[in-house]
Amino acid sequence: MATTHIKRSTSTSRLVNYAEKRAIKKDGLNLDIQYAKSEFKQVRAVYGNPGKTQAYASRIAFSPLEFNPQDPHDQTTVLAVAKEVYAKAYPNQQVALYEHADTDSLHVHAVIGAINLETGQKMHGNWHQYRDHLVHITDQVCQENGLMVTRPDPNRHEKRSMAEIKLRAKQQPTWKDQIRQAVDHTMQNPLIRDFQAFQDDLKQQAVKVWERGKNLTYQLLGTNYKSRGTKLGLDYEKETIFNELASRQNQTRTNQQPERTVNPTIDPAQSDHSRTPELPGHSDSTKPQPKRPSINNFIRSNRPPNKSTNSFRRP
């Protein structure tokens, strides 16, 4: 059984530094894992795609009932399965994979470049869609490899104290659950696209929210019950909420861009070519144009001299 996780990040280098430090094995998709940071940077420079999101941090953890973290054979198998998952989920993205064995379960950290190498565009959608997509692909690959399929965990994106867990066992609601339910209800509304609208909608549900440094703080109106988003869970943290709102704004702007139309009074097939003189020094635009070099050739031409690398193959 494998559990998955994914969220946006503003720094590819920071993700790589963290994952590479404790990696026992590593591999990559659409990049040379030895030069992961520089190749992520080169792709951003080539496409010049603006925005704060540089990459997505993801993780796949495998059950200790199926794999022993200290077994070299299991380590190789897990990395191969994880690579297959990300190859199917993000075939046109750069993905750096780093396997860790410092917990009871073998797990693989993935740094997914935000830019699609085929289109030059960033990943579109919201992190809920990314998570569901990754869970579906992970279950499919695990099943094909004879592994247990993920068992849904309703609390995987929520942090709960022991007191909350005991109350939930008694089927008693908590004030934190009230806040979570209000936030979930608000974020289900696609018309909520900025923080002011987010605040206004929550206020109608008796929840006040404000920024406090790198966190969001929520409070039930009329009470002293308040909590930071980091104490409620990943879905309620500032980065998650702000990234989702920004994604909706970008999507709205994209949908509102006017399409180019052709003047219906002019028939392009019957236009007088003699009235459109050829610019001096330029060839006829109808002639075949040279093919643009691929991004992979660009990266290889700018790559430092080869170093010795280790390849990890499935047994």
PDB file of C-alpha atoms in Angstrom:
ATOM      1  CA  MET A   1       0.000   0.000   0.000  1.00  0.00           C
ATOM      2  CA  ALA A   2       1.315   3.464  -0.926  1.00  0.00           C
ATOM      3  CA  THR A   3       0.177   6.844   0.367  1.00  0.00           C
ATOM      4  CA  THR A   4       0.702  10.041  -1.616  1.00  0.00           C
ATOM      5  CA  HIS A   5       1.073  13.755  -1.022  1.00  0.00           C
ATOM      6  CA  ILE A   6       1.605  16.829  -3.217  1.00  0.00           C
ATOM      7  CA  LYS A   7       1.709  20.627  -2.763  1.00  0.00           C
ATOM      8  CA  ARG A   8       3.081  23.722  -4.464  1.00  0.00           C
ATOM      9  CA  SER A   9       6.488  25.221  -3.755  1.00  0.00           C
ATOM     10  CA  THR A  10       8.124  28.553  -4.571  1.00  0.00           C
ATOM     11  CA  SER A  11      11.678  27.152  -4.559  1.00  0.00           C
ATOM     12  CA  THR A  12      12.883  24.161  -6.549  1.00  0.00           C
ATOM     13  CA  SER A  13      16.383  24.430  -5.088  1.00  0.00           C
ATOM     14  CA  ARG A  14      15.101  24.254  -1.520  1.00  0.00           C
ATOM     15  CA  LEU A  15      13.145  21.075  -2.290  1.00  0.00           C
ATOM     16  CA  VAL A  16      16.151  19.439  -3.945  1.00  0.00           C
ATOM     17  CA  ASN A  17      18.485  20.405  -1.088  1.00  0.00           C
ATOM     18  CA  TYR A  18      16.166  18.826   1.470  1.00  0.00           C
ATOM     19  CA  ALA A  19      15.451  15.624  -0.468  1.00  0.00           C
ATOM     20  CA  GLU A  20      19.006  15.036  -1.690  1.00  0.00           C
ATOM     21  CA  LYS A  21      20.581  15.350   1.762  1.00  0.00           C
ATOM     22  CA  ARG A  22      19.223  12.043   3.091  1.00  0.00           C
ATOM     23  CA  ALA A  23      18.694  10.147  -0.163  1.00  0.00           C
ATOM     24  CA  ILE A  24      19.916   6.554  -0.334  1.00  0.00           C
ATOM     25  CA  LYS A  25      19.034   6.295  -4.036  1.00  0.00           C
ATOM     26  CA  LYS A  26      17.985   8.837  -6.638  1.00  0.00           C
ATOM     27  CA  ASP A  27      16.762   8.962 -10.211  1.00  0.00           C
ATOM     28  CA  GLY A  28      15.150  11.431 -12.589  1.00  0.00           C
ATOM     29  CA  LEU A  29      12.656  11.876 -15.409  1.00  0.00           C
ATOM     30  CA  ASN A  30      13.416  14.285 -18.271  1.00  0.00           C
ATOM     31  CA  LEU A  31      16.550  15.460 -16.485  1.00  0.00           C
ATOM     32  CA  ASP A  32      19.973  14.298 -15.323  1.00  0.00           C
ATOM     33  CA  ILE A  33      19.592  13.772 -11.584  1.00  0.00           C
ATOM     34  CA  GLN A  34      23.212  14.837 -11.010  1.00  0.00           C
ATOM     35  CA  TYR A  35      22.384  18.341 -12.306  1.00  0.00           C
ATOM     36  CA  ALA A  36      18.765  18.583 -11.191  1.00  0.00           C
ATOM     37  CA  LYS A  37      18.871  22.141  -9.821  1.00  0.00           C
ATOM     38  CA  SER A  38      20.650  23.613 -12.834  1.00  0.00           C
ATOM     39  CA  GLU A  39      18.377  21.850 -15.328  1.00  0.00           C
ATOM     40  CA  PHE A  40      15.230  23.009 -13.532  1.00  0.00           C
ATOM     41  CA  LYS A  41      16.653  26.535 -13.723  1.00  0.00           C
ATOM     42  CA  GLN A  42      17.529  26.227 -17.423  1.00  0.00           C
ATOM     43  CA  VAL A  43      13.981  25.230 -18.361  1.00  0.00           C
ATOM     44  CA  ARG A  44      12.542  28.196 -16.450  1.00  0.00           C
ATOM     45  CA  ALA A  45      14.979  30.477 -18.273  1.00  0.00           C
ATOM     46  CA  VAL A  46      14.170  29.052 -21.711  1.00  0.00           C
ATOM     47  CA  TYR A  47      10.413  29.408 -21.374  1.00  0.00           C
ATOM     48  CA  GLY A  48      10.507  32.560 -19.247  1.00  0.00           C
ATOM     49  CA  ASN A  49       7.308  31.495 -17.514  1.00  0.00           C
ATOM     50  CA  PRO A  50       6.602  34.001 -14.711  1.00  0.00           C
ATOM     51  CA  GLY A  51       4.948  33.293 -11.396  1.00  0.00           C
ATOM     52  CA  LYS A  52       5.902  32.264  -7.898  1.00  0.00           C
ATOM     53  CA  THR A  53       5.344  28.516  -8.268  1.00  0.00           C
ATOM     54  CA  GLN A  54       8.530  26.806  -9.462  1.00  0.00           C
ATOM     55  CA  ALA A  55       7.771  23.201  -8.589  1.00  0.00           C
ATOM     56  CA  TYR A  56       5.558  20.758  -6.720  1.00  0.00           C
ATOM     57  CA  ALA A  57       6.735  18.768  -3.720  1.00  0.00           C
ATOM     58  CA  SER A  58       5.376  15.243  -3.716  1.00  0.00           C
ATOM     59  CA  ARG A  59       5.967  12.055  -1.754  1.00  0.00           C
ATOM     60  CA  ILE A  60       5.012   8.387  -2.050  1.00  0.00           C
ATOM     61  CA  ALA A  61       5.376   6.238   1.072  1.00  0.00           C
ATOM     62  CA  PHE A  62       5.181   2.437   0.979  1.00  0.00           C
ATOM     63  CA  SER A  63       3.895   0.174   3.731  1.00  0.00           C
ATOM     64  CA  PRO A  64       6.522  -1.518   5.978  1.00  0.00           C
ATOM     65  CA  LEU A  65       4.361  -4.645   5.619  1.00  0.00           C
ATOM     66  CA  GLU A  66       5.483  -4.840   1.973  1.00  0.00           C
ATOM     67  CA  PHE A  67       8.979  -3.344   1.965  1.00  0.00           C
ATOM     68  CA  ASN A  68      11.848  -3.338   4.442  1.00  0.00           C
ATOM     69  CA  PRO A  69      13.631   0.063   4.478  1.00  0.00           C
ATOM     70  CA  GLN A  70      16.996  -1.640   5.074  1.00  0.00           C
ATOM     71  CA  ASP A  71      16.685  -4.226   2.299  1.00  0.00           C
ATOM     72  CA  PRO A  72      18.687  -3.161  -0.827  1.00  0.00           C
ATOM     73  CA  HIS A  73      16.390  -5.190  -3.088  1.00  0.00           C
ATOM     74  CA  ASP A  74      13.291  -3.492  -1.661  1.00  0.00           C
ATOM     75  CA  GLN A  75      14.963  -0.105  -1.997  1.00  0.00           C
ATOM     76  CA  THR A  76      15.572  -0.677  -5.709  1.00  0.00           C
ATOM     77  CA  THR A  77      12.031  -1.955  -6.249  1.00  0.00           C
ATOM     78  CA  VAL A  78      10.397   0.989  -4.479  1.00  0.00           C
ATOM     79  CA  LEU A  79      12.351   3.558  -6.498  1.00  0.00           C
ATOM     80  CA  ALA A  80      11.396   1.781  -9.726  1.00  0.00           C
ATOM     81  CA  VAL A  81       7.701   1.717  -8.780  1.00  0.00           C
ATOM     82  CA  ALA A  82       7.772   5.396  -7.806  1.00  0.00           C
ATOM     83  CA  LYS A  83       9.456   6.309 -11.099  1.00  0.00           C
ATOM     84  CA  GLU A  84       6.749   4.438 -13.003  1.00  0.00           C
ATOM     85  CA  VAL A  85       4.060   6.356 -11.089  1.00  0.00           C
ATOM     86  CA  TYR A  86       5.495   9.778 -11.881  1.00  0.00           C
ATOM     87  CA  ALA A  87       6.279   8.824 -15.490  1.00  0.00           C
ATOM     88  CA  LYS A  88       2.591   8.085 -16.031  1.00  0.00           C
ATOM     89  CA  ALA A  89       1.293  11.003 -13.986  1.00  0.00           C
ATOM     90  CA  TYR A  90       3.685  13.686 -15.355  1.00  0.00           C
ATOM     91  CA  PRO A  91       5.218  12.429 -18.628  1.00  0.00           C
ATOM     92  CA  ASN A  92       6.074  15.960 -19.842  1.00  0.00           C
ATOM     93  CA  GLN A  93       7.467  17.356 -16.592  1.00  0.00           C
ATOM     94  CA  GLN A  94      10.949  17.302 -15.114  1.00  0.00           C
ATOM     95  CA  VAL A  95      10.870  15.054 -12.028  1.00  0.00           C
ATOM     96  CA  ALA A  96      13.726  14.474  -9.568  1.00  0.00           C
ATOM     97  CA  LEU A  97      13.291  11.407  -7.344  1.00  0.00           C
ATOM     98  CA  TYR A  98      15.019  10.861  -3.981  1.00  0.00           C
ATOM     99  CA  GLU A  99      14.456   7.722  -1.891  1.00  0.00           C
ATOM    100  CA  HIS A 100      14.646   7.898   1.924  1.00  0.00           C
ATOM    101  CA  ALA A 101      14.883   5.056   4.432  1.00  0.00           C
ATOM    102  CA  ASP A 102      15.017   7.092   7.651  1.00  0.00           C
ATOM    103  CA  THR A 103      11.535   6.077   8.863  1.00  0.00           C
ATOM    104  CA  ASP A 104       9.635   2.818   9.294  1.00  0.00           C
ATOM    105  CA  SER A 105       8.458   3.004   5.688  1.00  0.00           C
ATOM    106  CA  LEU A 106      10.430   3.434   2.493  1.00  0.00           C
ATOM    107  CA  HIS A 107       9.367   6.655   0.806  1.00  0.00           C
ATOM    108  CA  VAL A 108      10.327   8.626  -2.276  1.00  0.00           C
ATOM    109  CA  HIS A 109      10.371  12.430  -2.430  1.00  0.00           C
ATOM    110  CA  ALA A 110       9.645  13.863  -5.870  1.00  0.00           C
ATOM    111  CA  VAL A 111      10.397  17.398  -7.050  1.00  0.00           C
ATOM    112  CA  ILE A 112       8.127  18.069 -10.036  1.00  0.00           C
ATOM    113  CA  GLY A 113       8.987  21.009 -12.285  1.00  0.00           C
ATOM    114  CA  ALA A 114       5.958  23.228 -12.843  1.00  0.00           C
ATOM    115  CA  ILE A 115       6.601  23.788 -16.563  1.00  0.00           C
ATOM    116  CA  ASN A 116       5.329  21.357 -19.187  1.00  0.00           C
ATOM    117  CA  LEU A 117       8.208  20.629 -21.584  1.00  0.00           C
ATOM    118  CA  GLU A 118       5.848  20.155 -24.537  1.00  0.00           C
ATOM    119  CA  THR A 119       3.762  23.318 -24.189  1.00  0.00           C
ATOM    120  CA  GLY A 120       5.969  25.596 -22.092  1.00  0.00           C
ATOM    121  CA  GLN A 121       2.971  26.262 -19.860  1.00  0.00           C
ATOM    122  CA  LYS A 122       2.705  25.691 -16.128  1.00  0.00           C
ATOM    123  CA  MET A 123       0.526  23.014 -14.589  1.00  0.00           C
ATOM    124  CA  HIS A 124      -3.071  24.225 -14.484  1.00  0.00           C
ATOM    125  CA  GLY A 125      -5.718  23.185 -11.987  1.00  0.00           C
ATOM    126  CA  ASN A 126      -5.741  23.009  -8.208  1.00  0.00           C
ATOM    127  CA  TRP A 127      -3.878  20.865  -5.740  1.00  0.00           C
ATOM    128  CA  HIS A 128      -7.019  18.789  -5.008  1.00  0.00           C
ATOM    129  CA  GLN A 129      -7.017  17.704  -8.649  1.00  0.00           C
ATOM    130  CA  TYR A 130      -3.275  17.002  -8.559  1.00  0.00           C
ATOM    131  CA  ARG A 131      -3.669  14.884  -5.425  1.00  0.00           C
ATOM    132  CA  ASP A 132      -6.601  12.870  -6.793  1.00  0.00           C
ATOM    133  CA  HIS A 133      -4.775  12.356 -10.102  1.00  0.00           C
ATOM    134  CA  LEU A 134      -1.643  11.127  -8.342  1.00  0.00           C
ATOM    135  CA  VAL A 135      -3.605   8.820  -6.016  1.00  0.00           C
ATOM    136  CA  HIS A 136      -5.380   7.264  -9.013  1.00  0.00           C
ATOM    137  CA  ILE A 137      -2.132   6.649 -10.916  1.00  0.00           C
ATOM    138  CA  THR A 138      -0.412   5.289  -7.784  1.00  0.00           C
ATOM    139  CA  ASP A 139      -3.210   2.797  -7.159  1.00  0.00           C
ATOM    140  CA  GLN A 140      -3.097   1.716 -10.799  1.00  0.00           C
ATOM    141  CA  VAL A 141       0.673   1.139 -10.815  1.00  0.00           C
ATOM    142  CA  CYS A 142       0.606  -0.640  -7.435  1.00  0.00           C
ATOM    143  CA  GLN A 143      -2.108  -2.976  -8.670  1.00  0.00           C
ATOM    144  CA  GLU A 144      -0.142  -3.738 -11.845  1.00  0.00           C
ATOM    145  CA  ASN A 145       2.890  -4.603  -9.703  1.00  0.00           C
ATOM    146  CA  GLY A 146       0.940  -6.835  -7.318  1.00  0.00           C
ATOM    147  CA  LEU A 147       1.064  -4.370  -4.419  1.00  0.00           C
ATOM    148  CA  MET A 148      -1.704  -3.371  -2.038  1.00  0.00           C
ATOM    149  CA  VAL A 149      -3.886  -0.470  -3.168  1.00  0.00           C
ATOM    150  CA  THR A 150      -4.206   2.673  -1.047  1.00  0.00           C
ATOM    151  CA  ARG A 151      -6.810   2.641   1.675  1.00  0.00           C
ATOM    152  CA  PRO A 152      -8.337   6.119   1.924  1.00  0.00           C
ATOM    153  CA  ASP A 153      -7.450   7.926   5.130  1.00  0.00           C
ATOM    154  CA  PRO A 154      -9.960  10.730   5.844  1.00  0.00           C
ATOM    155  CA  ASN A 155      -7.517  12.421   8.226  1.00  0.00           C
ATOM    156  CA  ARG A 156      -4.452  12.456   6.003  1.00  0.00           C
ATOM    157  CA  HIS A 157      -4.737  16.216   5.310  1.00  0.00           C
ATOM    158  CA  GLU A 158      -5.868  17.169   8.802  1.00  0.00           C
ATOM    159  CA  LYS A 159      -3.884  17.447  12.006  1.00  0.00           C
ATOM    160  CA  ARG A 160      -5.754  16.401  15.144  1.00  0.00           C
ATOM    161  CA  SER A 161      -4.832  16.532  18.791  1.00  0.00           C
ATOM    162  CA  MET A 162      -5.413  13.542  21.067  1.00  0.00           C
ATOM    163  CA  ALA A 163      -8.382  15.364  22.611  1.00  0.00           C
ATOM    164  CA  GLU A 164      -9.963  15.753  19.161  1.00  0.00           C
ATOM    165  CA  ILE A 165      -9.354  12.117  18.320  1.00  0.00           C
ATOM    166  CA  LYS A 166     -11.084  11.035  21.529  1.00  0.00           C
ATOM    167  CA  LEU A 167     -14.054  13.334  20.891  1.00  0.00           C
ATOM    168  CA  ARG A 168     -14.381  12.069  17.330  1.00  0.00           C
ATOM    169  CA  ALA A 169     -14.340   8.476  18.626  1.00  0.00           C
ATOM    170  CA  LYS A 170     -17.343   9.466  20.753  1.00  0.00           C
ATOM    171  CA  GLN A 171     -18.916  11.064  17.649  1.00  0.00           C
ATOM    172  CA  GLN A 172     -18.756  14.475  19.306  1.00  0.00           C
ATOM    173  CA  PRO A 173     -17.931  17.458  17.034  1.00  0.00           C
ATOM    174  CA  THR A 174     -15.133  19.853  17.971  1.00  0.00           C
ATOM    175  CA  TRP A 175     -14.767  23.588  17.367  1.00  0.00           C
ATOM    176  CA  LYS A 176     -11.836  22.894  15.059  1.00  0.00           C
ATOM    177  CA  ASP A 177     -14.102  20.690  12.967  1.00  0.00           C
ATOM    178  CA  GLN A 178     -16.496  23.635  12.666  1.00  0.00           C
ATOM    179  CA  ILE A 179     -13.678  25.767  11.259  1.00  0.00           C
ATOM    180  CA  ARG A 180     -12.529  23.046   8.879  1.00  0.00           C
ATOM    181  CA  GLN A 181     -16.053  22.525   7.584  1.00  0.00           C
ATOM    182  CA  ALA A 182     -16.499  26.257   7.024  1.00  0.00           C
ATOM    183  CA  VAL A 183     -13.218  26.525   5.089  1.00  0.00           C
ATOM    184  CA  ASP A 184     -14.070  23.448   3.009  1.00  0.00           C
ATOM    185  CA  HIS A 185     -17.471  24.927   2.170  1.00  0.00           C
ATOM    186  CA  THR A 186     -15.917  28.252   1.161  1.00  0.00           C
ATOM    187  CA  MET A 187     -13.214  26.732  -1.043  1.00  0.00           C
ATOM    188  CA  GLN A 188     -15.785  24.621  -2.865  1.00  0.00           C
ATOM    189  CA  ASN A 189     -17.202  27.849  -4.298  1.00  0.00           C
ATOM    190  CA  PRO A 190     -15.306  28.548  -7.579  1.00  0.00           C
ATOM    191  CA  LEU A 191     -16.240  32.241  -7.343  1.00  0.00           C
ATOM    192  CA  ILE A 192     -13.950  32.668  -4.323  1.00  0.00           C
ATOM    193  CA  ARG A 193     -10.804  33.932  -6.074  1.00  0.00           C
ATOM    194  CA  ASP A 194      -9.130  36.325  -3.624  1.00  0.00           C
ATOM    195  CA  PHE A 195      -8.441  36.582   0.085  1.00  0.00           C
ATOM    196  CA  GLN A 196     -11.040  39.291   0.687  1.00  0.00           C
ATOM    197  CA  ALA A 197     -13.775  37.092  -0.776  1.00  0.00           C
ATOM    198  CA  PHE A 198     -12.407  34.197   1.291  1.00  0.00           C
ATOM    199  CA  GLN A 199     -12.666  36.294   4.480  1.00  0.00           C
ATOM    200  CA  ASP A 200     -16.158  37.583   3.661  1.00  0.00           C
ATOM    201  CA  ASP A 201     -17.543  34.130   2.937  1.00  0.00           C
ATOM    202  CA  LEU A 202     -16.086  32.653   6.129  1.00  0.00           C
ATOM    203  CA  LYS A 203     -17.508  35.537   8.157  1.00  0.00           C
ATOM    204  CA  GLN A 204     -20.983  34.548   7.000  1.00  0.00           C
ATOM    205  CA  GLN A 205     -20.253  31.136   8.526  1.00  0.00           C
ATOM    206  CA  ALA A 206     -19.205  32.667  11.862  1.00  0.00           C
ATOM    207  CA  VAL A 207     -15.477  32.221  11.250  1.00  0.00           C
ATOM    208  CA  LYS A 208     -12.954  35.064  11.258  1.00  0.00           C
ATOM    209  CA  VAL A 209      -9.630  34.622   9.455  1.00  0.00           C
ATOM    210  CA  TRP A 210      -6.596  36.872   9.188  1.00  0.00           C
ATOM    211  CA  GLU A 211      -2.937  36.732   8.145  1.00  0.00           C
ATOM    212  CA  ARG A 212      -0.310  36.438  10.826  1.00  0.00           C
ATOM    213  CA  GLY A 213       3.156  36.265   9.313  1.00  0.00           C
ATOM    214  CA  LYS A 214       3.502  33.019   7.404  1.00  0.00           C
ATOM    215  CA  ASN A 215       0.307  31.629   8.905  1.00  0.00           C
ATOM    216  CA  LEU A 216      -3.435  32.105   8.777  1.00  0.00           C
ATOM    217  CA  THR A 217      -5.322  32.303  12.064  1.00  0.00           C
ATOM    218  CA  TYR A 218      -8.966  31.201  12.306  1.00  0.00           C
ATOM    219  CA  GLN A 219     -11.377  32.059  15.115  1.00  0.00           C
ATOM    220  CA  LEU A 220     -14.981  31.157  15.817  1.00  0.00           C
ATOM    221  CA  LEU A 221     -16.866  34.435  16.150  1.00  0.00           C
ATOM    222  CA  GLY A 222     -18.200  35.094  19.632  1.00  0.00           C
ATOM    223  CA  THR A 223     -15.720  32.714  21.249  1.00  0.00           C
ATOM    224  CA  ASN A 224     -12.076  32.596  22.294  1.00  0.00           C
ATOM    225  CA  TYR A 225     -11.522  29.497  20.175  1.00  0.00           C
ATOM    226  CA  LYS A 226      -8.870  30.206  17.571  1.00  0.00           C
ATOM    227  CA  SER A 227      -6.192  28.196  15.801  1.00  0.00           C
ATOM    228  CA  ARG A 228      -3.436  28.637  13.243  1.00  0.00           C
ATOM    229  CA  GLY A 229      -3.944  26.930   9.912  1.00  0.00           C
ATOM    230  CA  THR A 230      -0.850  24.782  10.507  1.00  0.00           C
ATOM    231  CA  LYS A 231      -2.648  23.236  13.508  1.00  0.00           C
ATOM    232  CA  LEU A 232      -5.714  22.372  11.438  1.00  0.00           C
ATOM    233  CA  GLY A 233      -3.964  20.623   8.582  1.00  0.00           C
ATOM    234  CA  LEU A 234      -2.448  21.075   5.131  1.00  0.00           C
ATOM    235  CA  ASP A 235      -5.740  22.137   3.508  1.00  0.00           C
ATOM    236  CA  TYR A 236      -5.997  25.126   5.843  1.00  0.00           C
ATOM    237  CA  GLU A 237      -2.459  26.498   5.728  1.00  0.00           C
ATOM    238  CA  LYS A 238      -1.702  29.905   4.224  1.00  0.00           C
ATOM    239  CA  GLU A 239       0.380  28.546   1.349  1.00  0.00           C
ATOM    240  CA  THR A 240      -2.316  26.077   0.305  1.00  0.00           C
ATOM    241  CA  ILE A 241      -5.130  28.654   0.418  1.00  0.00           C
ATOM    242  CA  PHE A 242      -3.162  31.440  -1.291  1.00  0.00           C
ATOM    243  CA  ASN A 243      -1.824  29.174  -4.042  1.00  0.00           C
ATOM    244  CA  GLU A 244      -5.321  27.905  -4.790  1.00  0.00           C
ATOM    245  CA  LEU A 245      -6.738  31.455  -4.939  1.00  0.00           C
ATOM    246  CA  ALA A 246      -3.873  32.567  -7.212  1.00  0.00           C
ATOM    247  CA  SER A 247      -4.479  29.577  -9.488  1.00  0.00           C
ATOM    248  CA  ARG A 248      -8.143  30.533  -9.833  1.00  0.00           C
ATOM    249  CA  GLN A 249      -7.239  34.127 -10.691  1.00  0.00           C
ATOM    250  CA  ASN A 250      -4.761  33.001 -13.358  1.00  0.00           C
ATOM    251  CA  GLN A 251      -7.299  30.614 -14.826  1.00  0.00           C
ATOM    252  CA  THR A 252      -9.903  33.372 -14.936  1.00  0.00           C
ATOM    253  CA  ARG A 253      -7.531  35.740 -16.749  1.00  0.00           C
ATOM    254  CA  THR A 254      -6.680  32.991 -19.248  1.00  0.00           C
ATOM    255  CA  ASN A 255     -10.357  32.315 -19.969  1.00  0.00           C
ATOM    256  CA  GLN A 256     -11.069  36.024 -20.432  1.00  0.00           C
ATOM    257  CA  GLN A 257      -8.385  36.627 -23.080  1.00  0.00           C
ATOM    258  CA  PRO A 258     -10.110  37.644 -26.366  1.00  0.00           C
ATOM    259  CA  GLU A 259      -9.688  35.357 -29.341  1.00  0.00           C
ATOM    260  CA  ARG A 260      -8.313  36.707 -32.606  1.00  0.00           C
ATOM    261  CA  THR A 261     -10.955  36.848 -35.344  1.00  0.00           C
ATOM    262  CA  VAL A 262     -10.680  37.265 -39.101  1.00  0.00           C
ATOM    263  CA  ASN A 263     -12.492  40.192 -40.746  1.00  0.00           C
ATOM    264  CA  PRO A 264     -15.452  38.501 -42.482  1.00  0.00           C
ATOM    265  CA  THR A 265     -15.466  41.087 -45.306  1.00  0.00           C
ATOM    266  CA  ILE A 266     -12.048  39.937 -46.533  1.00  0.00           C
ATOM    267  CA  ASP A 267     -11.483  36.641 -48.277  1.00  0.00           C
ATOM    268  CA  PRO A 268      -7.873  35.642 -47.551  1.00  0.00           C
ATOM    269  CA  ALA A 269      -7.887  33.328 -50.565  1.00  0.00           C
ATOM    270  CA  GLN A 270      -8.713  36.241 -52.917  1.00  0.00           C
ATOM    271  CA  SER A 271      -6.495  38.955 -51.399  1.00  0.00           C
ATOM    272  CA  ASP A 272      -4.202  40.882 -53.719  1.00  0.00           C
ATOM    273  CA  HIS A 273      -0.682  39.690 -52.938  1.00  0.00           C
ATOM    274  CA  SER A 274       0.797  42.461 -55.112  1.00  0.00           C
ATOM    275  CA  ARG A 275      -0.379  45.013 -52.514  1.00  0.00           C
ATOM    276  CA  THR A 276       1.722  43.341 -49.799  1.00  0.00           C
ATOM    277  CA  PRO A 277       5.360  43.870 -50.811  1.00  0.00           C
ATOM    278  CA  GLU A 278       7.974  41.533 -49.424  1.00  0.00           C
ATOM    279  CA  LEU A 279      10.114  43.099 -46.734  1.00  0.00           C
ATOM    280  CA  PRO A 280      13.718  43.566 -47.877  1.00  0.00           C
ATOM    281  CA  GLY A 281      16.179  41.087 -46.455  1.00  0.00           C
ATOM    282  CA  HIS A 282      13.499  38.543 -45.541  1.00  0.00           C
ATOM    283  CA  SER A 283      12.542  35.390 -47.352  1.00  0.00           C
ATOM    284  CA  ASP A 284       9.009  34.500 -48.292  1.00  0.00           C
ATOM    285  CA  SER A 285       7.078  33.660 -45.108  1.00  0.00           C
ATOM    286  CA  THR A 286       5.496  30.700 -46.873  1.00  0.00           C
ATOM    287  CA  LYS A 287       8.842  28.959 -47.124  1.00  0.00           C
ATOM    288  CA  PRO A 288       9.567  26.205 -44.579  1.00  0.00           C
ATOM    289  CA  GLN A 289      11.018  27.567 -41.345  1.00  0.00           C
ATOM    290  CA  PRO A 290      13.884  25.857 -39.513  1.00  0.00           C
ATOM    291  CA  LYS A 291      12.760  23.534 -36.757  1.00  0.00           C
ATOM    292  CA  ARG A 292      13.217  24.853 -33.225  1.00  0.00           C
ATOM    293  CA  PRO A 293      15.793  22.824 -31.292  1.00  0.00           C
ATOM    294  CA  SER A 294      14.316  20.669 -28.548  1.00  0.00           C
ATOM    295  CA  ILE A 295      14.654  21.662 -24.888  1.00  0.00           C
ATOM    296  CA  ASN A 296      16.538  18.432 -24.167  1.00  0.00           C
ATOM    297  CA  ASN A 297      19.220  19.330 -26.765  1.00  0.00           C
ATOM    298  CA  PHE A 298      19.521  22.783 -25.213  1.00  0.00           C
ATOM    299  CA  ILE A 299      20.045  21.314 -21.751  1.00  0.00           C
ATOM    300  CA  ARG A 300      22.584  18.774 -22.956  1.00  0.00           C
ATOM    301  CA  SER A 301      24.599  21.466 -24.738  1.00  0.00           C
ATOM    302  CA  ASN A 302      24.765  23.496 -21.514  1.00  0.00           C
ATOM    303  CA  ARG A 303      25.463  20.606 -19.165  1.00  0.00           C
ATOM    304  CA  PRO A 304      28.813  20.483 -17.290  1.00  0.00           C
ATOM    305  CA  PRO A 305      31.321  17.710 -18.166  1.00  0.00           C
ATOM    306  CA  ASN A 306      30.043  14.223 -17.418  1.00  0.00           C
ATOM    307  CA  LYS A 307      30.500  12.829 -13.975  1.00  0.00           C
ATOM    308  CA  SER A 308      30.249   9.228 -12.996  1.00  0.00           C
ATOM    309  CA  THR A 309      26.680   8.357 -12.136  1.00  0.00           C
ATOM    310  CA  ASN A 310      25.026   5.381 -10.560  1.00  0.00           C
ATOM    311  CA  SER A 311      22.068   3.805 -12.306  1.00  0.00           C
ATOM    312  CA  PHE A 312      19.452   1.940 -10.392  1.00  0.00           C
ATOM    313  CA  ARG A 313      17.523  -0.684 -12.236  1.00  0.00           C
ATOM    314  CA  ARG A 314      14.853  -3.014 -11.120  1.00  0.00           C
ATOM    315  CA  PRO A 315      16.137  -6.508 -10.447  1.00  0.00           C
TER     316      PRO A 315
END
